[in-house]
Coordinates of C-alpha atoms and ligand atoms in Angstrom, one line a residue:
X164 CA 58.9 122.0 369.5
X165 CA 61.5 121.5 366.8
X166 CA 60.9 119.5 363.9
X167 CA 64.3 119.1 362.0
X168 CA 65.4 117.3 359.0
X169 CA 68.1 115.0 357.8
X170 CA 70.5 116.4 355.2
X171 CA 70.8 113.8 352.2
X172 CA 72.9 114.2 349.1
X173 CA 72.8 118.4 349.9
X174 CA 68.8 118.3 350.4
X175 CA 67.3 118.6 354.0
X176 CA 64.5 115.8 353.7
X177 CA 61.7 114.0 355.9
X178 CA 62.0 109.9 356.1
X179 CA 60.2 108.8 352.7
X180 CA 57.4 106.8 355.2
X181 CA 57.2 110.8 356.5
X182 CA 57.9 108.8 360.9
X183 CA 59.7 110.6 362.9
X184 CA 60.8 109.8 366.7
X185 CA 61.3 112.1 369.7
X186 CA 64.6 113.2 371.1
X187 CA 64.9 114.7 374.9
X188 CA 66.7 117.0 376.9
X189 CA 67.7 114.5 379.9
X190 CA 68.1 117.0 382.5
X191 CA 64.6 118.0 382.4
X192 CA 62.4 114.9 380.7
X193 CA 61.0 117.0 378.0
X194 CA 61.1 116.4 374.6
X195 CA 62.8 118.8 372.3
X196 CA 62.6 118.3 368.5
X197 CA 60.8 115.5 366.5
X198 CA 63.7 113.7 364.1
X199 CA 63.2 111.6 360.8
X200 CA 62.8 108.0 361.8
X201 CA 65.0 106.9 358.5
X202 CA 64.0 103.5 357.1
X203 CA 66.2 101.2 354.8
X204 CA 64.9 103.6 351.6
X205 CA 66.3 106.6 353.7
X206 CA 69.8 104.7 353.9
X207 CA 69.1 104.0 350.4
X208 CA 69.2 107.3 348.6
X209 CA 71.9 108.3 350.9
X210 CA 74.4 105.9 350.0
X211 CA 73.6 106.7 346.5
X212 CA 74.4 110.6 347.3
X213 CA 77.9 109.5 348.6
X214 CA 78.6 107.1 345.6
X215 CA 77.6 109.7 343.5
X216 CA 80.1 112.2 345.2
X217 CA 82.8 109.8 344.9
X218 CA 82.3 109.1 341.3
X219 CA 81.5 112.8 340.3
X220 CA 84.1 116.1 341.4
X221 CA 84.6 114.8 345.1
X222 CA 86.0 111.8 344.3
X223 CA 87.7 112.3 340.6
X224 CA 88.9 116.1 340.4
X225 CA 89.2 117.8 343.7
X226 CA 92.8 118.5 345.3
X227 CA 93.9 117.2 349.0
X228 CA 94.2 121.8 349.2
X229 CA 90.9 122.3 348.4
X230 CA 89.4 119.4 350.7
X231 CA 91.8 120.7 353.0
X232 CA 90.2 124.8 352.7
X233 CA 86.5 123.0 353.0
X234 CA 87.7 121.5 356.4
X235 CA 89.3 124.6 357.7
X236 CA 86.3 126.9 356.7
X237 CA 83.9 124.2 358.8
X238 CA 86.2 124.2 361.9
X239 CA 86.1 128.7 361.5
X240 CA 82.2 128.1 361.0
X241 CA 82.0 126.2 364.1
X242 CA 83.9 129.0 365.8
X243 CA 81.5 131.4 364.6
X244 CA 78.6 129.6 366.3
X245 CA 80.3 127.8 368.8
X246 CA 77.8 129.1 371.5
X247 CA 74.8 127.7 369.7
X248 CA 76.4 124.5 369.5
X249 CA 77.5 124.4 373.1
X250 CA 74.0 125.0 373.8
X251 CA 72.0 122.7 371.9
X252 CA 74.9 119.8 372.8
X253 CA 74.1 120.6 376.3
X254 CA 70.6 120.4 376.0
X255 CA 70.1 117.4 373.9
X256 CA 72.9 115.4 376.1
X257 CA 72.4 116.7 379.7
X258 CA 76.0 117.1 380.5
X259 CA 77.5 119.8 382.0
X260 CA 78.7 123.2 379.9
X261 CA 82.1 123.5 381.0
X262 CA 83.1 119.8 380.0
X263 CA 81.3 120.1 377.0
X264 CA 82.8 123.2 376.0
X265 CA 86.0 121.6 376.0
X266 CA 84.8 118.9 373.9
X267 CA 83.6 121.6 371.2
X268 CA 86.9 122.8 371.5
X269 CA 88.8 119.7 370.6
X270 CA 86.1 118.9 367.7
X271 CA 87.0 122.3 366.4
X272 CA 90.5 121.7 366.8
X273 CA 90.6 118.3 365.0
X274 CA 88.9 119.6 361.7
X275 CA 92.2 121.8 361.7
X276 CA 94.1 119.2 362.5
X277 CA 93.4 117.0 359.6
X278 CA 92.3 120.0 357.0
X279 CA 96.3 120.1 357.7
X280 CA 96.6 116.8 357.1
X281 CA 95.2 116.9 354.1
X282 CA 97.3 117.6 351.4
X283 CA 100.0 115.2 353.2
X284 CA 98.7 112.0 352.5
X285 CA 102.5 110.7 351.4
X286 CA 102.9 107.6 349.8
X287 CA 107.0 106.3 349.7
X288 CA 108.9 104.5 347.0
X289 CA 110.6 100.7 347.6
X290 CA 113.0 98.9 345.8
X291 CA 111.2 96.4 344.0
X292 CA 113.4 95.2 341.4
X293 CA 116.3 97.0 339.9
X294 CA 114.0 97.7 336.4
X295 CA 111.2 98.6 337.8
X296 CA 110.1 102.0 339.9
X297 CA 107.8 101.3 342.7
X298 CA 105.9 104.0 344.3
X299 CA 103.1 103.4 346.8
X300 CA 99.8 105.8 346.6
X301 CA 97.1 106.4 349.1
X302 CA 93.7 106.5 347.3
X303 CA 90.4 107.1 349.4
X304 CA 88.8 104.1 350.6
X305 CA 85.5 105.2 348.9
X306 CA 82.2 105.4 351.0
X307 CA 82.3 105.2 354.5
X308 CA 79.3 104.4 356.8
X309 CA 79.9 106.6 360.3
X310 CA 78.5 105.5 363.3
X311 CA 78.5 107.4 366.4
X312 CA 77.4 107.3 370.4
X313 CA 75.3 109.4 372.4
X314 CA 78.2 110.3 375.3
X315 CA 80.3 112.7 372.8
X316 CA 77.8 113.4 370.3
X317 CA 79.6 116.1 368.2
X318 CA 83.1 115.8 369.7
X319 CA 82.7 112.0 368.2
X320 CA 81.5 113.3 364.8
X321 CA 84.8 115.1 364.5
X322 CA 86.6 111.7 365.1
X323 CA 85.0 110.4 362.6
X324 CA 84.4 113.5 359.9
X325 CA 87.1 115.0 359.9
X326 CA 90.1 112.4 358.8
X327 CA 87.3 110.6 356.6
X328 CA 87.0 113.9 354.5
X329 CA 90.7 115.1 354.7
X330 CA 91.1 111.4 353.1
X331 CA 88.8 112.1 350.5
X332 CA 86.0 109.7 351.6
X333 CA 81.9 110.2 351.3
X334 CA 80.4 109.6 354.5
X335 CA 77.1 108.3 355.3
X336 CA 76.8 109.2 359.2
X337 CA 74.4 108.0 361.7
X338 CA 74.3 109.5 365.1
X339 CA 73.1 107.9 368.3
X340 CA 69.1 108.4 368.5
X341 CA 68.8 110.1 372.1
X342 CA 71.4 112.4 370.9
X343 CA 70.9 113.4 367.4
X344 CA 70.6 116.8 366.8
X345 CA 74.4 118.5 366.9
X346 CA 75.4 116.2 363.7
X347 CA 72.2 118.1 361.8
X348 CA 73.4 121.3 362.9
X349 CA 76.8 120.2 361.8
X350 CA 75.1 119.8 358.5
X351 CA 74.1 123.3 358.2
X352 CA 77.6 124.3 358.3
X353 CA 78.9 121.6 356.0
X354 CA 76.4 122.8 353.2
X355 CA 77.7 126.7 354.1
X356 CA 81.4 125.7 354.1
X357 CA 80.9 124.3 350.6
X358 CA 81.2 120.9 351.0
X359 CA 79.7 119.3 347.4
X360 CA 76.0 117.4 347.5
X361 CA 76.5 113.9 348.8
X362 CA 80.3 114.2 350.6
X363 CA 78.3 114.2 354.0
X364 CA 75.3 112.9 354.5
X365 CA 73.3 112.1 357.7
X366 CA 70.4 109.5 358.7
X367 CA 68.4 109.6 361.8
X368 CA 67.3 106.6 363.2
X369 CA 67.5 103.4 365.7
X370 CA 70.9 101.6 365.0
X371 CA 68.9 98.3 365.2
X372 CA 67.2 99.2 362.3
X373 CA 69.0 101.7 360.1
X374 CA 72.3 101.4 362.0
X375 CA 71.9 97.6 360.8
X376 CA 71.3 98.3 357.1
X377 CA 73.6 100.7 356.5
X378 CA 76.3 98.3 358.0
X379 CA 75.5 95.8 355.5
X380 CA 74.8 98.0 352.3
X381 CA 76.8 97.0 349.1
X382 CA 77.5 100.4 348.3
X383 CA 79.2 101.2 351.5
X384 CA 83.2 100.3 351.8
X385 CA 84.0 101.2 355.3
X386 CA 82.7 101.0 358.8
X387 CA 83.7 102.6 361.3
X388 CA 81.5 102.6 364.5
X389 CA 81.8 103.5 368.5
X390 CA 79.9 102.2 370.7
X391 CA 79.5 99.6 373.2
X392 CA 81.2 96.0 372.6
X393 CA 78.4 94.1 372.0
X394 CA 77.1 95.9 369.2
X395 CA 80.5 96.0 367.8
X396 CA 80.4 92.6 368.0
X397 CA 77.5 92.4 366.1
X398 CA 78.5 95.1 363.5
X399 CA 81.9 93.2 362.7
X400 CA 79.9 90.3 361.9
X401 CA 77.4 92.1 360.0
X402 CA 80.1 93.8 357.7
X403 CA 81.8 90.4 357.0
X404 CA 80.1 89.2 354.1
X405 CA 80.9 92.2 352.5
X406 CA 84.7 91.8 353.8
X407 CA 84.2 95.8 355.0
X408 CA 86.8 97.8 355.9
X409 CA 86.3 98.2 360.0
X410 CA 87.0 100.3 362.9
X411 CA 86.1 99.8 366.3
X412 CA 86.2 102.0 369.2
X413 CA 84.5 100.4 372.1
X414 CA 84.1 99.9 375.7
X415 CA 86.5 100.0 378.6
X416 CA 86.8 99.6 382.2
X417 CA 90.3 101.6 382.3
X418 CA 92.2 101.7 385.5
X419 CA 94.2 104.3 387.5
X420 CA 96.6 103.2 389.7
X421 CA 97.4 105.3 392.8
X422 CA 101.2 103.5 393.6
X423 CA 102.2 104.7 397.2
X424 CA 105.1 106.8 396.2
X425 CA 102.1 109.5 394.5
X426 CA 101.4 112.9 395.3
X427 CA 98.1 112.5 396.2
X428 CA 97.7 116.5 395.6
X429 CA 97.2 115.7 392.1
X430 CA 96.3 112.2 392.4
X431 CA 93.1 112.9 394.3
X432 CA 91.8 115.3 391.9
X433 CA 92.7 114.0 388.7
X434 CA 91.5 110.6 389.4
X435 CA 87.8 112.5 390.2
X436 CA 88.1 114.2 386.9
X437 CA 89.3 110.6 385.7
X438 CA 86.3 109.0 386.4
X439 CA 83.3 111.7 387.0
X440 CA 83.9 113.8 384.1
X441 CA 80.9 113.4 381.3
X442 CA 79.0 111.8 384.8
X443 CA 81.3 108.8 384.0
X444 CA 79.7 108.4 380.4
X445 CA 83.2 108.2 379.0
X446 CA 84.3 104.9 377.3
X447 CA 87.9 106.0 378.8
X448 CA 86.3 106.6 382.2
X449 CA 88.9 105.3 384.8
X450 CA 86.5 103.3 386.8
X451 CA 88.7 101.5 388.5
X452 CA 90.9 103.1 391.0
X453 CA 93.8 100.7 392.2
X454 CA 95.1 102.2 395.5
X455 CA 98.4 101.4 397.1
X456 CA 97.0 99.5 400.6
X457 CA 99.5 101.6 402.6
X458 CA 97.4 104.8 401.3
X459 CA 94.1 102.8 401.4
X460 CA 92.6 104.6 404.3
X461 CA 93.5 108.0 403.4
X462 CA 92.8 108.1 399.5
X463 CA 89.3 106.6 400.4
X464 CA 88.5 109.4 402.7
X465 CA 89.6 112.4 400.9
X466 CA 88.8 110.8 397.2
X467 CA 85.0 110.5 399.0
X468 CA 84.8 113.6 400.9
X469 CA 85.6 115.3 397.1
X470 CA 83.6 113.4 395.2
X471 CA 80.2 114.3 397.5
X472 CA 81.4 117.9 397.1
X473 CA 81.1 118.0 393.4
X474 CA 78.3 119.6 392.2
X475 CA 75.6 118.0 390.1
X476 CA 72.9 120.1 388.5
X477 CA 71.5 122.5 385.9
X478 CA 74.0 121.2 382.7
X479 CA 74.0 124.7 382.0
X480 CA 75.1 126.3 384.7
X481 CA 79.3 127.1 384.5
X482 CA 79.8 125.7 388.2
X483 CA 78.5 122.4 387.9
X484 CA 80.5 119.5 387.8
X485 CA 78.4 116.7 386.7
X486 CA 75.0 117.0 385.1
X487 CA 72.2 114.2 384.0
X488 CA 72.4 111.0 382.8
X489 CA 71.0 110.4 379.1
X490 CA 68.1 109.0 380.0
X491 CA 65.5 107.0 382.6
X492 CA 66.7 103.8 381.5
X493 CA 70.0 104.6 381.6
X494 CA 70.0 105.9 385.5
X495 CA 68.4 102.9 386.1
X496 CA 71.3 100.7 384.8
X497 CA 73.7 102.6 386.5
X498 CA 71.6 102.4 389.8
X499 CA 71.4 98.4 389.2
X500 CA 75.1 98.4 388.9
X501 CA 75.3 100.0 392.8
X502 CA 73.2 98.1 393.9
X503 CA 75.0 95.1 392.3
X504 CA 78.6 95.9 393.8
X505 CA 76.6 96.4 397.7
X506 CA 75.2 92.7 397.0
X507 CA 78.9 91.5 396.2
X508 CA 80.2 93.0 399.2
X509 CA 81.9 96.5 398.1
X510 CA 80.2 99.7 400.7
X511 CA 78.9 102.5 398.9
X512 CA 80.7 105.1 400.3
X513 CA 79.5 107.9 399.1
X514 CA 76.7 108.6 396.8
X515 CA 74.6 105.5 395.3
X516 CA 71.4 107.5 394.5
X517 CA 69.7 110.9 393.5
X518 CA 71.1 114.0 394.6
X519 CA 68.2 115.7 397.6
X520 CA 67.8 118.8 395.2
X521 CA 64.0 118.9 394.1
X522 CA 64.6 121.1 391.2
X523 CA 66.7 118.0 389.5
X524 CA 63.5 115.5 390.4
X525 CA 62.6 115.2 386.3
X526 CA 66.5 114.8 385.0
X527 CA 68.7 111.5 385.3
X528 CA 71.3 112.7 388.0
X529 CA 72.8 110.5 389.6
X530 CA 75.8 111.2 392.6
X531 CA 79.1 110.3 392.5
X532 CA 79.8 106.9 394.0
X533 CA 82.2 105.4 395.7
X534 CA 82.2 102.0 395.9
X535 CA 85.0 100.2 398.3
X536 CA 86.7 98.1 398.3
X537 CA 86.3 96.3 395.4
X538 CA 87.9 93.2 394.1
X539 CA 88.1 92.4 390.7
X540 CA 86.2 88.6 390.4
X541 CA 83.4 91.5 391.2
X542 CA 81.3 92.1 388.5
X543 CA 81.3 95.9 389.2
X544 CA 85.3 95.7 388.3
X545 CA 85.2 93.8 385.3
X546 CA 81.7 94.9 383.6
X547 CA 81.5 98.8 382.2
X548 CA 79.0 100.9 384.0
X549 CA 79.0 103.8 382.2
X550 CA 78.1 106.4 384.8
X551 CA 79.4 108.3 388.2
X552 CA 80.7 105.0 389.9
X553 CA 84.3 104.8 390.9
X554 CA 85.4 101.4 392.4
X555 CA 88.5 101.5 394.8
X556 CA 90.7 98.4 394.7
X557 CA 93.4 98.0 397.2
X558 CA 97.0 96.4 396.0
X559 CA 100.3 95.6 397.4
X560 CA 103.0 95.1 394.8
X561 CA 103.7 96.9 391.4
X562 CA 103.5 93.6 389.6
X563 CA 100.2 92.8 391.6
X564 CA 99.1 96.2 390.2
X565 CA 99.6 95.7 387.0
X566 CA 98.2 92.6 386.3
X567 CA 94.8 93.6 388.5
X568 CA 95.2 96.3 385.9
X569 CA 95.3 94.0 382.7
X570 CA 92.8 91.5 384.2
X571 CA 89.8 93.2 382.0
X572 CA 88.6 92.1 378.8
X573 CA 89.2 95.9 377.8
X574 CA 92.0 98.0 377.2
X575 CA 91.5 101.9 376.1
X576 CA 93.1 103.8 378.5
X577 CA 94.5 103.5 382.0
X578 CA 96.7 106.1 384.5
X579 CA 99.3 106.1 386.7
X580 CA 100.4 108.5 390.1
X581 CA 103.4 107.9 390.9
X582 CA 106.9 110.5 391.2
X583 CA 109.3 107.6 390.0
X584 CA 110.2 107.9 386.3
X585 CA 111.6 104.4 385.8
X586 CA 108.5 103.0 387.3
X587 CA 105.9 105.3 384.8
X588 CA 108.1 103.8 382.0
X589 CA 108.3 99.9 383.2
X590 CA 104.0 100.1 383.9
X591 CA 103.6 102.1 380.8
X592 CA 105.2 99.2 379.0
X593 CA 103.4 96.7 380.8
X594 CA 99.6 97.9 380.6
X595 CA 97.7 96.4 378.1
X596 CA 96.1 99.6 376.4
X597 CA 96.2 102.1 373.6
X598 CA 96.9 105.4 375.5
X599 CA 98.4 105.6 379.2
X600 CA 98.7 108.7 380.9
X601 CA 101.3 109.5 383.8
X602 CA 100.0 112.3 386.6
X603 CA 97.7 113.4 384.8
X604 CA 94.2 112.3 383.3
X605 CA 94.0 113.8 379.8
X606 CA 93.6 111.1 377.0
X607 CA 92.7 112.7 373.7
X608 CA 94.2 115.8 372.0
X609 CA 94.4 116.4 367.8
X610 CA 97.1 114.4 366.6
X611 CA 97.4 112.0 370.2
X612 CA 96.9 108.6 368.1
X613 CA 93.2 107.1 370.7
X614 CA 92.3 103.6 370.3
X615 CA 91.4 100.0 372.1
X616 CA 93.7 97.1 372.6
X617 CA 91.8 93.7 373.3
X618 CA 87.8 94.0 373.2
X619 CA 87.7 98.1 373.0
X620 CA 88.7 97.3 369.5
X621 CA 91.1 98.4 366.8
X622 CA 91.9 101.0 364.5
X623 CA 93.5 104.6 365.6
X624 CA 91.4 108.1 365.8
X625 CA 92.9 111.0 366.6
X626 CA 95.9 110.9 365.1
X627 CA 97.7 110.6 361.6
X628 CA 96.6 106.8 362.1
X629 CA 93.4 108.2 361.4
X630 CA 93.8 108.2 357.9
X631 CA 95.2 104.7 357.8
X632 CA 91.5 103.6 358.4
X633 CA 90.1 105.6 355.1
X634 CA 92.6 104.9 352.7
X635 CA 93.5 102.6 350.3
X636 CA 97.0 101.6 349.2
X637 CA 98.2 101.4 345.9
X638 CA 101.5 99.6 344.4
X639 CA 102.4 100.9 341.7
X640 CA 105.4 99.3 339.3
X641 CA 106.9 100.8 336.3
X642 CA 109.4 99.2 333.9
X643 CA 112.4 101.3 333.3
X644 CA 114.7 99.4 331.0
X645 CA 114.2 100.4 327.1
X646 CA 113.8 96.2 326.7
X647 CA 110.6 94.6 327.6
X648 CA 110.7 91.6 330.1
X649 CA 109.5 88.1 328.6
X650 CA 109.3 86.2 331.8
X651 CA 108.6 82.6 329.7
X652 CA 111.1 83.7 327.0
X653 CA 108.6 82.4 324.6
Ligands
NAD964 P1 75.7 101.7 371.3 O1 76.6 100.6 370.9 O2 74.4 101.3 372.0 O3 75.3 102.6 370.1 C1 76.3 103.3 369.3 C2 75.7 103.6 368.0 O4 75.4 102.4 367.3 C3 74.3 104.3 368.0 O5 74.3 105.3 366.9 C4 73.3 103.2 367.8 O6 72.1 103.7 367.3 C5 74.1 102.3 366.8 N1 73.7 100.9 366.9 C6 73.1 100.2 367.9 N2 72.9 98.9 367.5 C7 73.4 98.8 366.2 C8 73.4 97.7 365.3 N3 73.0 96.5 365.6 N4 73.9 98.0 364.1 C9 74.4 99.2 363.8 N5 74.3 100.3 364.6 C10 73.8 100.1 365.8 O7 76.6 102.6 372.3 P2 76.1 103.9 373.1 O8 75.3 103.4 374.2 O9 75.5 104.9 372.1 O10 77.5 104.5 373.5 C11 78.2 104.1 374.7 C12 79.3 103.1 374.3 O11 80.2 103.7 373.4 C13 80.1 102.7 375.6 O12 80.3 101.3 375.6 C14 81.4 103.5 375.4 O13 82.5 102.9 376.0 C15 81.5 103.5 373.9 N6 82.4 104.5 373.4 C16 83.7 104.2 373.0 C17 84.6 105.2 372.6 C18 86.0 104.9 372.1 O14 86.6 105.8 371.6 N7 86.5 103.7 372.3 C19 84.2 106.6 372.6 C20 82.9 106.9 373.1 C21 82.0 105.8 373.5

């Protein structure tokens, strides 16, 4: 049994009440590693450590080159000991290796991608008035409290760490509690690549408790949380009377629209990448499948007949597809959700249950379902499942298609199959969501701006916009003419 530590203001430390709280690997049930169960004096001393930072070296002296060296060194740390990442992300999140590997990847990637960024954080000059110089500057936004989900543990840290730093922010992270212990490892390396006392600091903890606090603590500047809706909800409200900087990267119910001119030789498997990669725990999952009517028949059977042939099991293992669910409770909600859609009148295709394999009897696996067909007044095509549940919805018209596809409360992502280039353009145009992706189902790379429209929130990751949400900007006006101005010519 591990018992690990949090990193505060560069010192590994126990919660002052000394309570800690378990953390699991999901595809087996047991518990790995005790955590510190971090308490309001936890959150306490670490938003000291990152005022501190800002208003010591970190903050006052250090160039965008050297902040940009620190963030490069971490990304060739994490290349050094990617495997041991990989590993302990897999175990502590039950998904499967490949998928996660390519997560690592990306995470990697984007602490390149803004150590690059770094020292180009431009500001411009306007004409103001013809005696003055106006130049803008882009100053960090100060302290940022970082709160992350359990689906991407460490590929969401980067999302968050990496443009945060490169800004010139100090960061006060909490990851989600059945997934925490990538971000401590992450520590590890942020304390070898040099990073000062304080920059980064991380609390363990439940977000209804220290998630809360932190949220509302005076000394923190910025917010910026993923997670489900609700709780964003609850988090913008929270951060209010402090009139926080927020970000919000929520839920979604994303759709992928199979129009009947598609080549269903890469529309068949990309939609089951689409929405089975991560076992569906993917806030840009494409849940919804919208299927042409005249190809109803056909995607239905060969979508299903692929989808039972993926292969759930061991998460470490190279050739599996999909592994475990986070947790018990989480199965179950998944499971309710089946069994939710069968009661509104959708068949259950394929999947709906456990896979038969006895050796996955104490994980959360769950199959791949298919659910068909659906309509959306169901609840199963409006609410976000968050597991291996695809739900096929038939259409007849491109304008019927896009409006089923904007008739969500979300909108983070959504694809399109079709060969006709005027017709990617016109429903591009028309969907109501931050990224849309044409024949093919990739949604985030470094520098790929990744965000909600409507209730999956606001603010941009990924990209340059990135560092819009941790900086300040400054107006600066300079008189130029030898002879002062005497606006009252008093
Ligand atoms: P969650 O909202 O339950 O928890 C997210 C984080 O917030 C956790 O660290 C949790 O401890 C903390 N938290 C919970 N309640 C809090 C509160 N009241 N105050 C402060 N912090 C609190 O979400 P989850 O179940 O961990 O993650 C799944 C959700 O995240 C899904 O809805 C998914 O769509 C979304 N997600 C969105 C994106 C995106 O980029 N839009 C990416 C990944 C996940």
């Amino acid at each position: 049994m591990r018992e690990v530590k949090m990193y505060i203001g560069g010192k590994w430390v126990e919660a002052l009440s000394g309570e800690t709280f378990p953390t699991y690997n999901p595809a087996t049930g047991e518990e790995i590693a005790r955590v510190p169960r971090a308490g309001p004096e936890d959150v306490d001393r670490a938003v000291e450590a990152a005022r501190a930072a800002m208003e010591g070296p970190w903050g006052t002296r250090i160039t965008p080159r050297e902040r940009a060296r620190l963030l490069w060194k971490l990304a060739s740390l994490m290349r050094d000991r990617f495997e041991e990442l990989l590993h302990l992300e897999v175990e502590n999140s039950g998904k499967a290796i490949t998928g996660v590997a390519g997560e690592l990847q990306q995470a990697v990637e984007n602490f390149e991608y803004f150590g690059g960024l770094a020292d180009k954080i431009f500001g411009r000059t306007a004409p103001a008035a013809p005696y003055l110089f106006h130049y803008t500057v882009r100053e960090p936004v100060g302290v940022a409290a970082q709160i992350i989900p359990w689906n991407y543990p460490l590929m969401m840290l980067s999302w968050k760490l990496a443009p945060a730093l490169a800004a010139g922010c100090a960061v006060v992270v909490k990851p989600a509690s059945a997934t925490p212990l990538t971000a401590l490892k992450m520590a590890e390396l942020i304390e070898e690549a040099g990073f000062p006392p304080g920059v980064v600091n991380i609390v363990t903890g439940p977000g209804t408790e220290v998630g809360r606090y932190l949220v509302q603590h005076p000394g923190v500047d910025k917010v910026a949380f993923t997670g489900e809706t609700s709780t964003g909800r609850e988090i913008m409200k929270l951060a209010a009377d402090g009139i926080k900087r927020v970000s919000l990267e929520l839920g979604g119910k994303s759709p992928n629209i199979v129009f009947e001119d598609a080549d269903l030789e890469g529309a068949i498997p990309g939609s089951l990448w689409a929405i089975f990669t991560s076992g569906g725990q993917s806030c840009e999952a494409r849940s919804r499948i919208l299927v042409h009517e005249s190809l109803l028949d056909e995607f239905v059977e060969k979508f299903s007949e692929k989808a039972s042939s993926l292969k759930v099991g061991d998460p470490m293992d190279p050739s599996t597809h999909i592994g475990s669910l986070i947790s018990p409770s989480h199965w179950e909600r998944v499971h309710s959700y089946v069994r939710l859609g069968v009661e509104e009148g959708a068949r259950v295709v394929t999947g709906g249950g456990r896979p038969d394999d006895p050796a996955l009897s104490r994980g959360s696996f769950y199959r791949p379902t298919v659910l068909a067909p659906v309509s959306m007044e169901m609840k199963v095509a409006q609410e976000e499942i968050f597991g291996p549940v695809a739900a096929i919805i038939p259409f007849r018209e491109e304008e019927e298609a896009i409006a089923l596809a904007n008739k969500t409360r979300y909108g983070l992502a959504a694809t399109l199959w079709t060969r006709d280039s005027a017709r990617a353009h016109r429903v591009a145009a028309a969907i109501k969501a931050g990224v849309v992706t044409v024949n093919h189902p990739f949604t985030a790379f470094p520098g790929t701006p990744f965000g909600g429209y409507k209730e999956s929130g606001f603010g941009r990751e990924l990209g340059m916009e990135a560092l819009d949400l941790y900086t300040e900007v400054k107006s600066v006006m300079i008189l130029t003419r030898p002879k002062p101005v005497n606006p009252w010519k008093v």
